[in-house]
PDB file of C-alpha atoms in Angstrom:
ATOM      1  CA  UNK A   1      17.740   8.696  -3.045  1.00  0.00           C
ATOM      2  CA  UNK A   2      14.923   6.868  -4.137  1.00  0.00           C
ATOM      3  CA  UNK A   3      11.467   6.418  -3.121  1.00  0.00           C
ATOM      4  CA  UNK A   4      10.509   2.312  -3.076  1.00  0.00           C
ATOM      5  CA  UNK A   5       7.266   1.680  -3.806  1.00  0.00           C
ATOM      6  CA  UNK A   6       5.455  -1.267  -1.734  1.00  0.00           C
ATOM      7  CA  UNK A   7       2.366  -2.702  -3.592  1.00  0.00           C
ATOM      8  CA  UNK A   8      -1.127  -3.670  -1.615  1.00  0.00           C
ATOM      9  CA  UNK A   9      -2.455  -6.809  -1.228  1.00  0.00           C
ATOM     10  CA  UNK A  10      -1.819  -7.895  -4.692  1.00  0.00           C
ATOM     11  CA  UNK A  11       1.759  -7.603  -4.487  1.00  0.00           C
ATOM     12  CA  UNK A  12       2.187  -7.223  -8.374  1.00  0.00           C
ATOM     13  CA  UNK A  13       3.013  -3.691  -8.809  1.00  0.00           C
ATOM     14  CA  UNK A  14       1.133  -3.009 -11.680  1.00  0.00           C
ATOM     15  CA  UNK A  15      -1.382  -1.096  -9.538  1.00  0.00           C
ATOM     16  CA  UNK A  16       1.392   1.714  -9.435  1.00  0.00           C
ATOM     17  CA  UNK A  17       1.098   2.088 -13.251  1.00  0.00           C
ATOM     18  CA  UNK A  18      -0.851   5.172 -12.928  1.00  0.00           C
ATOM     19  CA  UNK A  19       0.553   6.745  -9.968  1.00  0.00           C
ATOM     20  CA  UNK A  20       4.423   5.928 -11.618  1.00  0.00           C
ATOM     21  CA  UNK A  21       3.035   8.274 -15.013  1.00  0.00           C
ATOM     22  CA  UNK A  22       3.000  11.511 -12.847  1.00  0.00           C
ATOM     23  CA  UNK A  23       6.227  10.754 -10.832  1.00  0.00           C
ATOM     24  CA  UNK A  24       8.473  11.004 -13.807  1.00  0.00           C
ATOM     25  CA  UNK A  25      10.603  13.823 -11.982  1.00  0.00           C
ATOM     26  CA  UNK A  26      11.469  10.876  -8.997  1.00  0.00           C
ATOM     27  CA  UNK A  27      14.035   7.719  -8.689  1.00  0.00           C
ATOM     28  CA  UNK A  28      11.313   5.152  -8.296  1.00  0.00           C
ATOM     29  CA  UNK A  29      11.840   1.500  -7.924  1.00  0.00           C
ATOM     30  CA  UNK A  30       8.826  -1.019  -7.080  1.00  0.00           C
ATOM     31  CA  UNK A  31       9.620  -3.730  -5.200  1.00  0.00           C
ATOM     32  CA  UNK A  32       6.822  -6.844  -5.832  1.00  0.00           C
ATOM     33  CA  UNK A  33       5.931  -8.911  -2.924  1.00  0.00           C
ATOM     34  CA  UNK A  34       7.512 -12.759  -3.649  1.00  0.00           C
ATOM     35  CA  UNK A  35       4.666 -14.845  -4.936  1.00  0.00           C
ATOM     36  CA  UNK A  36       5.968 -18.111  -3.708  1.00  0.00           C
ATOM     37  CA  UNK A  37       7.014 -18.898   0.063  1.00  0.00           C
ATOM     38  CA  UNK A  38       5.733 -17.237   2.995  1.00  0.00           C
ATOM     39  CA  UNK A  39       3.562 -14.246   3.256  1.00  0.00           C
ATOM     40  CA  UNK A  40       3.563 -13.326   6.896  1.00  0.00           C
ATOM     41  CA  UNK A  41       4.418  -9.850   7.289  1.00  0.00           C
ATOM     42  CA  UNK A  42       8.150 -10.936   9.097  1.00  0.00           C
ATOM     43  CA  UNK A  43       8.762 -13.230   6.276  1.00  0.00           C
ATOM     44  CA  UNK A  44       7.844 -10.305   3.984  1.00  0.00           C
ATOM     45  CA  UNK A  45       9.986  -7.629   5.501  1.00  0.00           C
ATOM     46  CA  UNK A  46      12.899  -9.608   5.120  1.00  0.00           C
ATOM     47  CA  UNK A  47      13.230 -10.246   1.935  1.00  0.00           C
ATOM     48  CA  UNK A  48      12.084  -6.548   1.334  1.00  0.00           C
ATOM     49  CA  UNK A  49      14.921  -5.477   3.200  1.00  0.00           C
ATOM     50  CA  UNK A  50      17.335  -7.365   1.720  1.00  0.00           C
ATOM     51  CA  UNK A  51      16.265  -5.922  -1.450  1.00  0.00           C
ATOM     52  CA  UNK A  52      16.738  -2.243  -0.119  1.00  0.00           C
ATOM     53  CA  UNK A  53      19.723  -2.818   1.691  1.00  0.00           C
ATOM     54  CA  UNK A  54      22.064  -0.051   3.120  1.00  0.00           C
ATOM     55  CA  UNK A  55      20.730   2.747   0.364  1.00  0.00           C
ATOM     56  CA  UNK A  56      19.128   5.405   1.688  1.00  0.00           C
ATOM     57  CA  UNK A  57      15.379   6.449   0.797  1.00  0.00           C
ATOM     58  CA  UNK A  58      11.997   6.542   1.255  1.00  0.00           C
ATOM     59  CA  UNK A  59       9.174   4.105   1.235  1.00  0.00           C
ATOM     60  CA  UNK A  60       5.609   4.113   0.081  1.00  0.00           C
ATOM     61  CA  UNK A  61       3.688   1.416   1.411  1.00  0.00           C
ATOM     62  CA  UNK A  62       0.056   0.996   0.149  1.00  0.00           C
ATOM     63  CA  UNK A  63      -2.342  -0.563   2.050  1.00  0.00           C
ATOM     64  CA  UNK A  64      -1.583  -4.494   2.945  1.00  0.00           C
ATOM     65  CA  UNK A  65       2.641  -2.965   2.681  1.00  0.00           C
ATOM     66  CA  UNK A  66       2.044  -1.061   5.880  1.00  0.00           C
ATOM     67  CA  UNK A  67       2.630  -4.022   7.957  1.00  0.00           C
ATOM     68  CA  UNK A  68       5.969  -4.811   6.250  1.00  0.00           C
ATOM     69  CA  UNK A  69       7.186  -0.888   6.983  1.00  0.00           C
ATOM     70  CA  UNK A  70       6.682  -1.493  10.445  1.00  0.00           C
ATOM     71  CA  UNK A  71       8.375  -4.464  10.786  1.00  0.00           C
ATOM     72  CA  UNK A  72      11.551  -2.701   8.613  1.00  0.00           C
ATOM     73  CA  UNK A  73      11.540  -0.076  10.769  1.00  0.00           C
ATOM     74  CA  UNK A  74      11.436  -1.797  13.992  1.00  0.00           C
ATOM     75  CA  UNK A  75      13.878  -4.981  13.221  1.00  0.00           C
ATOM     76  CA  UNK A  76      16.043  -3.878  10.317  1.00  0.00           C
ATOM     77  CA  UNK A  77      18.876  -1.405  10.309  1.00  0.00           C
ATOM     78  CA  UNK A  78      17.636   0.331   7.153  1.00  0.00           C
ATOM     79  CA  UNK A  79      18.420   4.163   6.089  1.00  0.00           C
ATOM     80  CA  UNK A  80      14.809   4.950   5.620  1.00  0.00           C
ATOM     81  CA  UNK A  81      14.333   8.548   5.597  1.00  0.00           C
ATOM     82  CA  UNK A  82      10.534   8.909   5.358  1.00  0.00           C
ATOM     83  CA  UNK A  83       6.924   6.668   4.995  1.00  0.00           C
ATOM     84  CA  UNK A  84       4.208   7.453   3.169  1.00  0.00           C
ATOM     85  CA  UNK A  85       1.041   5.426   4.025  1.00  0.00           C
ATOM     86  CA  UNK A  86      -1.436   5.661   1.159  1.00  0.00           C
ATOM     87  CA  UNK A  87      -4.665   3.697   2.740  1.00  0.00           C
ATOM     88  CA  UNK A  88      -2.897   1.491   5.158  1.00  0.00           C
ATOM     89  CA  UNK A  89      -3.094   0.243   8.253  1.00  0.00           C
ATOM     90  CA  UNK A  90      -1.199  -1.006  11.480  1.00  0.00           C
ATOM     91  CA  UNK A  91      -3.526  -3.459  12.884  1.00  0.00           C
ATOM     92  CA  UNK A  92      -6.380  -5.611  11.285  1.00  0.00           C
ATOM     93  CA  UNK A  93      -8.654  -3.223  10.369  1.00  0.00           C
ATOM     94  CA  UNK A  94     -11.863  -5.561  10.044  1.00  0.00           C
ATOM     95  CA  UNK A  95     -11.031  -9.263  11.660  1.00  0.00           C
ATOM     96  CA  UNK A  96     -14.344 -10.771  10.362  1.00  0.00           C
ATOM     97  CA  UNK A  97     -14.074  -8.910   6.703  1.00  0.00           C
ATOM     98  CA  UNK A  98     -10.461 -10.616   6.632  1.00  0.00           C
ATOM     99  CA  UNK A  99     -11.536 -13.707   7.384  1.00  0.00           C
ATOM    100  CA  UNK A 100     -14.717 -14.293   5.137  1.00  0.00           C
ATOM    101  CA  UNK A 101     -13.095 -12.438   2.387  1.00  0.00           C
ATOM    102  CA  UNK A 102      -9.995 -15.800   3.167  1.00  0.00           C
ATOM    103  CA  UNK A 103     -12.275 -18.234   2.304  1.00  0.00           C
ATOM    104  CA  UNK A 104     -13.964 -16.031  -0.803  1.00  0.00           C
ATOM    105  CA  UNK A 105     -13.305 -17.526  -4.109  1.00  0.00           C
ATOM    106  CA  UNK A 106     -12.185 -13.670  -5.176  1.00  0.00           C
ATOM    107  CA  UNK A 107     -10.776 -14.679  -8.884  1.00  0.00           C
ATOM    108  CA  UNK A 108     -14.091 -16.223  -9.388  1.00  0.00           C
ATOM    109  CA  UNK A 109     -16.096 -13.065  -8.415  1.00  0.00           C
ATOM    110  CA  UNK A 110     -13.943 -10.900 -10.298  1.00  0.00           C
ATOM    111  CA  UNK A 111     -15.120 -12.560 -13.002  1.00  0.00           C
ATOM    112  CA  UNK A 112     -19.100 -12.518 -13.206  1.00  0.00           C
ATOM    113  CA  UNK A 113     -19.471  -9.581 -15.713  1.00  0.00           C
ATOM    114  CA  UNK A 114     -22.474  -7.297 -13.881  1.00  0.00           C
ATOM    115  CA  UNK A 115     -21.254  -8.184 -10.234  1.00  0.00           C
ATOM    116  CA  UNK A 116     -17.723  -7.759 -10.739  1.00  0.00           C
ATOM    117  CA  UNK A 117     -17.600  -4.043 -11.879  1.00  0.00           C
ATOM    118  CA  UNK A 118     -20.089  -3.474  -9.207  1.00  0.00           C
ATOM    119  CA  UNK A 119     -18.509  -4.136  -6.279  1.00  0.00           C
ATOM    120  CA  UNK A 120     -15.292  -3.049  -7.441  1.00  0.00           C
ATOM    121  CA  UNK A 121     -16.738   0.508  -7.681  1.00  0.00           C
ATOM    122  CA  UNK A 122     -18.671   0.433  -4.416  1.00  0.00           C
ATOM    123  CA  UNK A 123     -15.813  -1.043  -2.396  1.00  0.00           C
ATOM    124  CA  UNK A 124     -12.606  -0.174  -3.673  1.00  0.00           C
ATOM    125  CA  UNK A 125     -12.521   2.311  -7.128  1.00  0.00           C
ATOM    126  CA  UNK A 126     -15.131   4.307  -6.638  1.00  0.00           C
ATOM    127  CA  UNK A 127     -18.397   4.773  -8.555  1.00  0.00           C
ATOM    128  CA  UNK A 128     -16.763   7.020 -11.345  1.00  0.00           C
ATOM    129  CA  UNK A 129     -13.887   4.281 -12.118  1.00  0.00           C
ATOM    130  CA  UNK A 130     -13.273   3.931 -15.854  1.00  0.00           C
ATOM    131  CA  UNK A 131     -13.072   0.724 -17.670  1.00  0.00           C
ATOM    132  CA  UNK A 132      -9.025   0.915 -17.621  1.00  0.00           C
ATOM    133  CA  UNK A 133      -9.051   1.499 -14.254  1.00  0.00           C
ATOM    134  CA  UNK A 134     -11.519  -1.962 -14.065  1.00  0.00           C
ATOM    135  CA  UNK A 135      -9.283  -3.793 -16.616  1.00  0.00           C
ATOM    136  CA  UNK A 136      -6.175  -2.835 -14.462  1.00  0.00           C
ATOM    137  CA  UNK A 137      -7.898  -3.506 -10.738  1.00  0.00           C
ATOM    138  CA  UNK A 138      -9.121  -6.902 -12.565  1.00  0.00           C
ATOM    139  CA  UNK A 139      -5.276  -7.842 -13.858  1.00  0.00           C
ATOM    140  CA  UNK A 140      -3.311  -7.386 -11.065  1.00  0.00           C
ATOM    141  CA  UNK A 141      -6.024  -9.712  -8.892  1.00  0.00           C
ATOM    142  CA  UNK A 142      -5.849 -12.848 -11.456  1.00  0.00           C
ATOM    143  CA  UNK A 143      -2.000 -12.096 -11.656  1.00  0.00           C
ATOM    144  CA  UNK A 144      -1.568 -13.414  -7.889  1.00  0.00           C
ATOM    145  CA  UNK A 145      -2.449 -17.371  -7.068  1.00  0.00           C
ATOM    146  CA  UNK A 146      -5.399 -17.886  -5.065  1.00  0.00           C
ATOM    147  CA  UNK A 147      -3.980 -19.032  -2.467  1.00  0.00           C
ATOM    148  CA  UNK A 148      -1.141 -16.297  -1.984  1.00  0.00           C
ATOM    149  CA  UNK A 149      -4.307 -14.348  -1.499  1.00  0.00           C
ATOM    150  CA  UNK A 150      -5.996 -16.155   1.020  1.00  0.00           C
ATOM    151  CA  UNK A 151      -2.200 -16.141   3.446  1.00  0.00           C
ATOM    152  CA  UNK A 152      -1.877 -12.936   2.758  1.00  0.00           C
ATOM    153  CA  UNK A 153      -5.915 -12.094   4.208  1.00  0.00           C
ATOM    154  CA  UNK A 154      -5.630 -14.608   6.992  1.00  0.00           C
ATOM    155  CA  UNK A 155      -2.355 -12.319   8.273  1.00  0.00           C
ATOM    156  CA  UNK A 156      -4.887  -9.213   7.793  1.00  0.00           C
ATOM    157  CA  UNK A 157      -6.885 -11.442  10.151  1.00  0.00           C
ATOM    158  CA  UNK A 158      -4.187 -12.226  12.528  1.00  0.00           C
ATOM    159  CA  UNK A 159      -2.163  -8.176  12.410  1.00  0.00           C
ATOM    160  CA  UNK A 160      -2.460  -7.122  15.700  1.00  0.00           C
ATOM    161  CA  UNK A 161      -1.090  -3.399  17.054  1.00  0.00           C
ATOM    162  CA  UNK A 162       2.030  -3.212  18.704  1.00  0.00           C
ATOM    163  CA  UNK A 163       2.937   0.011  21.081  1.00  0.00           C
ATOM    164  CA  UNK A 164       6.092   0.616  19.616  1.00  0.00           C
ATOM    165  CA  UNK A 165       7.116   4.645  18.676  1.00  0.00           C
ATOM    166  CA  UNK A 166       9.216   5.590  15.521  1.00  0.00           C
ATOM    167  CA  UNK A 167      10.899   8.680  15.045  1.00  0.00           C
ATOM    168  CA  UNK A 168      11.245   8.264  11.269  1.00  0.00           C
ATOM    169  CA  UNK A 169       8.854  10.941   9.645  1.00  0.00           C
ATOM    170  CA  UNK A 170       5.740   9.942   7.840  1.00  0.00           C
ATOM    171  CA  UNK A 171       2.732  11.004   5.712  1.00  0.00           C
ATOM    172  CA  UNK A 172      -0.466   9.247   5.728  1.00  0.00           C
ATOM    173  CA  UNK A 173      -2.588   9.460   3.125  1.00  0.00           C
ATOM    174  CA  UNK A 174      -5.789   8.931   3.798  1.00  0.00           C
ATOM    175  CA  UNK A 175      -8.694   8.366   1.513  1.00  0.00           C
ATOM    176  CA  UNK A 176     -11.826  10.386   2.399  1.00  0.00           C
ATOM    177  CA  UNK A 177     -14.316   7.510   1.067  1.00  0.00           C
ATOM    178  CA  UNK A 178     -12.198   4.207   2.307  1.00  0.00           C
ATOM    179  CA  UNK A 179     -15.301   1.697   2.749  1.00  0.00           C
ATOM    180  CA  UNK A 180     -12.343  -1.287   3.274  1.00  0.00           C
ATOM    181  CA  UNK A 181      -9.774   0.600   5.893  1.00  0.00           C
ATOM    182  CA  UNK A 182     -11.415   3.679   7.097  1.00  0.00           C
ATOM    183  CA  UNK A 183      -9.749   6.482   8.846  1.00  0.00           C
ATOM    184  CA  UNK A 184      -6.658   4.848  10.656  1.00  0.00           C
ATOM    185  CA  UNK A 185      -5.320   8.189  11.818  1.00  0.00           C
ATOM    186  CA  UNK A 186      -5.426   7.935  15.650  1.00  0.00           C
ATOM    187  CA  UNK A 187      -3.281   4.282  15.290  1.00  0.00           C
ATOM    188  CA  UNK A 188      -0.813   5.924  12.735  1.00  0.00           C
ATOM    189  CA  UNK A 189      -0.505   9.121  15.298  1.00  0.00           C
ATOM    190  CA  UNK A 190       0.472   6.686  18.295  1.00  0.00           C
ATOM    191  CA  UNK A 191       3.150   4.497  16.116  1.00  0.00           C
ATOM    192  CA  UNK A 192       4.692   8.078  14.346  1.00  0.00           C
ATOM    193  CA  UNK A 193       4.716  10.989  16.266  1.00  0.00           C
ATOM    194  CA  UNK A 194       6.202  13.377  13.593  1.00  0.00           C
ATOM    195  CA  UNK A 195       2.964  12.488  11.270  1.00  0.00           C
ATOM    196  CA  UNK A 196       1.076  14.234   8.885  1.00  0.00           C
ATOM    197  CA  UNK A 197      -2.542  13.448   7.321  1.00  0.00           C
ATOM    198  CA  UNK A 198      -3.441  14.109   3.941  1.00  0.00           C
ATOM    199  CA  UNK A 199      -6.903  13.374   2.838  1.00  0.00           C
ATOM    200  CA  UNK A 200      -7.635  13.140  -0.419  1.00  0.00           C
ATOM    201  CA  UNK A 201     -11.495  12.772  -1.709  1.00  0.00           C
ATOM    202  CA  UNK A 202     -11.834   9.436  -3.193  1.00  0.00           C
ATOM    203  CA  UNK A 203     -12.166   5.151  -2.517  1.00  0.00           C
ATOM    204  CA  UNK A 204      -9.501   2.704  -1.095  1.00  0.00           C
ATOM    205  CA  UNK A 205      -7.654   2.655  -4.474  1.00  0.00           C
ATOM    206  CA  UNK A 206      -6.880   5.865  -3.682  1.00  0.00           C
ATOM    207  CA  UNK A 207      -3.798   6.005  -6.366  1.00  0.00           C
ATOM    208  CA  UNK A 208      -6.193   4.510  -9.010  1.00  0.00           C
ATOM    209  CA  UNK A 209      -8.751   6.768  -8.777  1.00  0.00           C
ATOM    210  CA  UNK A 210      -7.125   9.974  -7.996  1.00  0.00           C
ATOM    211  CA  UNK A 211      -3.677   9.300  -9.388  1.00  0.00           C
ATOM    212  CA  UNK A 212      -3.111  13.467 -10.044  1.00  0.00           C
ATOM    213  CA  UNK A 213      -4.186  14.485  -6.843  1.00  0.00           C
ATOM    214  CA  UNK A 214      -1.774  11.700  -4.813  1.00  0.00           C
ATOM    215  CA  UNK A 215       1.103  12.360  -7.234  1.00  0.00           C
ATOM    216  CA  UNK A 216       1.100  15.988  -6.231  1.00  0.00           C
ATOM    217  CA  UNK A 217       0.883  15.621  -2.741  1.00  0.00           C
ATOM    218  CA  UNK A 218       4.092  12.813  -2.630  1.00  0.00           C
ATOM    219  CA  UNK A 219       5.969  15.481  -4.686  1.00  0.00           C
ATOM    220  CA  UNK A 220       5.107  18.246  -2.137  1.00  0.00           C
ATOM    221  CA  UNK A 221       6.515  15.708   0.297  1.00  0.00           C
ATOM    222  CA  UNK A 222       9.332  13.637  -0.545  1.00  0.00           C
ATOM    223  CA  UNK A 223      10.129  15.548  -4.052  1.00  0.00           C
ATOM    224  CA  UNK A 224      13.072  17.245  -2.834  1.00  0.00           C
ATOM    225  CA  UNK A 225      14.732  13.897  -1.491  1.00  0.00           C
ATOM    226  CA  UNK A 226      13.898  11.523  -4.032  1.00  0.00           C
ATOM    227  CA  UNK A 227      14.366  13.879  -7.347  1.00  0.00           C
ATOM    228  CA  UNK A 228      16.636  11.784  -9.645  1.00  0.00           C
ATOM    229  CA  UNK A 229      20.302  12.456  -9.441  1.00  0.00           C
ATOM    230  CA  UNK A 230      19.766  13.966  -5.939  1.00  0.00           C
ATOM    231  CA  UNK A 231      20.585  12.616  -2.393  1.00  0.00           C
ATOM    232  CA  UNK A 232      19.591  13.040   0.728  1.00  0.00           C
ATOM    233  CA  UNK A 233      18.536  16.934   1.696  1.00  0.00           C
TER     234      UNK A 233
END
C-alpha cells in the first residue's frame, strides 16, 4: 500500500525532496495540490480523492493538507488506513496571521536578500537552516502564483473546527519550536481518538529541518504497511 504524501501550503511537492531521500524502503507517491481552479479545502479534497481512488493506504498531510484529510475522511469513501499530521492543523490556527499574511506581497519578501533568510529561519526553518534548505523553502514559494497563495491563506482564515470523531488511526507530529501552528494536540485528540503525538525538536518545516529524525519516526509507524511490494498488515 502506499503512503500519499500531501504538500503544505505551497502545494508543489518539492518540499518533500528531503524527507522522500530517507523513505527509499516505502511506496511513496506525492500528490501536488492543482494550481489552477479552486482552492477551498472541499474543492481540494475532491480532486485529491479522485486521484487516490479505491487503493488502499496511508496519507501524510503537512500542514495547510490537514484540512483536505479531514474532509476525505469525512465525505469520501476512501480505504485510508492511517494519517500522519506533520505540523498541521484542524481549525485556523491564527485568524489575524492568515489574513495579513493574504494581503502580504510574500514572493516579493522572499526576495530582499538580508530579510528574506531572516525570517525564514525565525519563523519557519529554524535558525540552523542551511543555504539548500533556503534555496529549496525559496523555490517551492515562487513556484506557486500569487494569488493561489492568497485563496489558499484566506481559507486558513475562514477553517473553522468541526466536532466530528474518526476512528481511522493517526500520528501527529508535532514540532517542538512551531512559531506558525503551535501545539494543536488537544484539537487533533478530539477529531482522532486512537492518536499518537510525536514531538520532534525543531521549526514548522519540521521535514526540512529535521528530515532524519521525521523519516524514522514515519517508518516506526506506517513502515510495515507501506514497505514496497507489501499490502495491507
Amino acid at each position: 500500500m502506499k503512503l500519499i504524501l500531501l504538500p503544505g501550503m505551497d502545494g508543489t511537492g518539492l518540499l518533500f525532496g528531503p524527507l522522500l531521500n530517507r523513505l527509499g524502503s516505502l511506496d511513496t507517491e506525492v500528490i501536488p495540490l492543482p494550481s489552477e481552479g479552486a482552492q477551498d479545502y472541499s474543492s481540494l479534497a475532491e480532486k485529491v480523492a479522485a486521484l487516490i481512488g479505491e487503493q488502499e493506504c496511508v496519507v501524510l498531510a503537512e500542514s495547510y493538507s490537514g484540512g483536505i484529510v479531514e474532509i476525505l475522511l469525512k465525505k469520501h469513501n476512501l480505504q485510508i488506513r492511517h494519517v500522519i499530521f506533520i505540523a498541521s492543523f484542524l481549525s485556523c490556527p491564527s485568524r489575524t496571521l492568515s489574513r495579513v499574511a493574504a494581503v502580504l506581497p510574500i514572493r516579493a519578501l522572499m526576495a530582499i536578500p538580508v530579510l528574506a533568510p531572516l525570517a525564514m529561519k525565525v519563523l519557519l526553518i529554524g535558525r540552523s537552516a542551511s543555504p539548500d534548505t533556503i534555496s529549496l523553502l525559496r523555490r517551492a514559494i515562487n513556484a506557486v502564483d500569487p494569488k493561489v497563495l492568497k485563496r489558499r491563506l484566506q481559507q486558513i482564515a475562514k477553517y473553522r473546527a468541526t466536532d466530528t470523531s474518526f476512528e481511522t488511526h493517526a500520528t501527529y507530529i508535532r514540532p517542538v519550536n512551531d512559531a506558525l501552528v503551535g501545539d494543536r494536540t488537544r484539537e487533533f485528540r478530539d477529531r482522532f481518538p486512537h492518536l499518537k503525538v510525536i514531538n520532534v525538536g525543531g521549526p514548522h518545516f519540521i521535514l526540512q529541518a529535521q528530515p532524519d529524525a521525521c523519516a524514522e519516526r514515519i517508518l516506526a509507524e506506517v513502515g510495515h504497511l507501506a514497505s514496497k511490494g507489501k499490502g495491507a498488515a
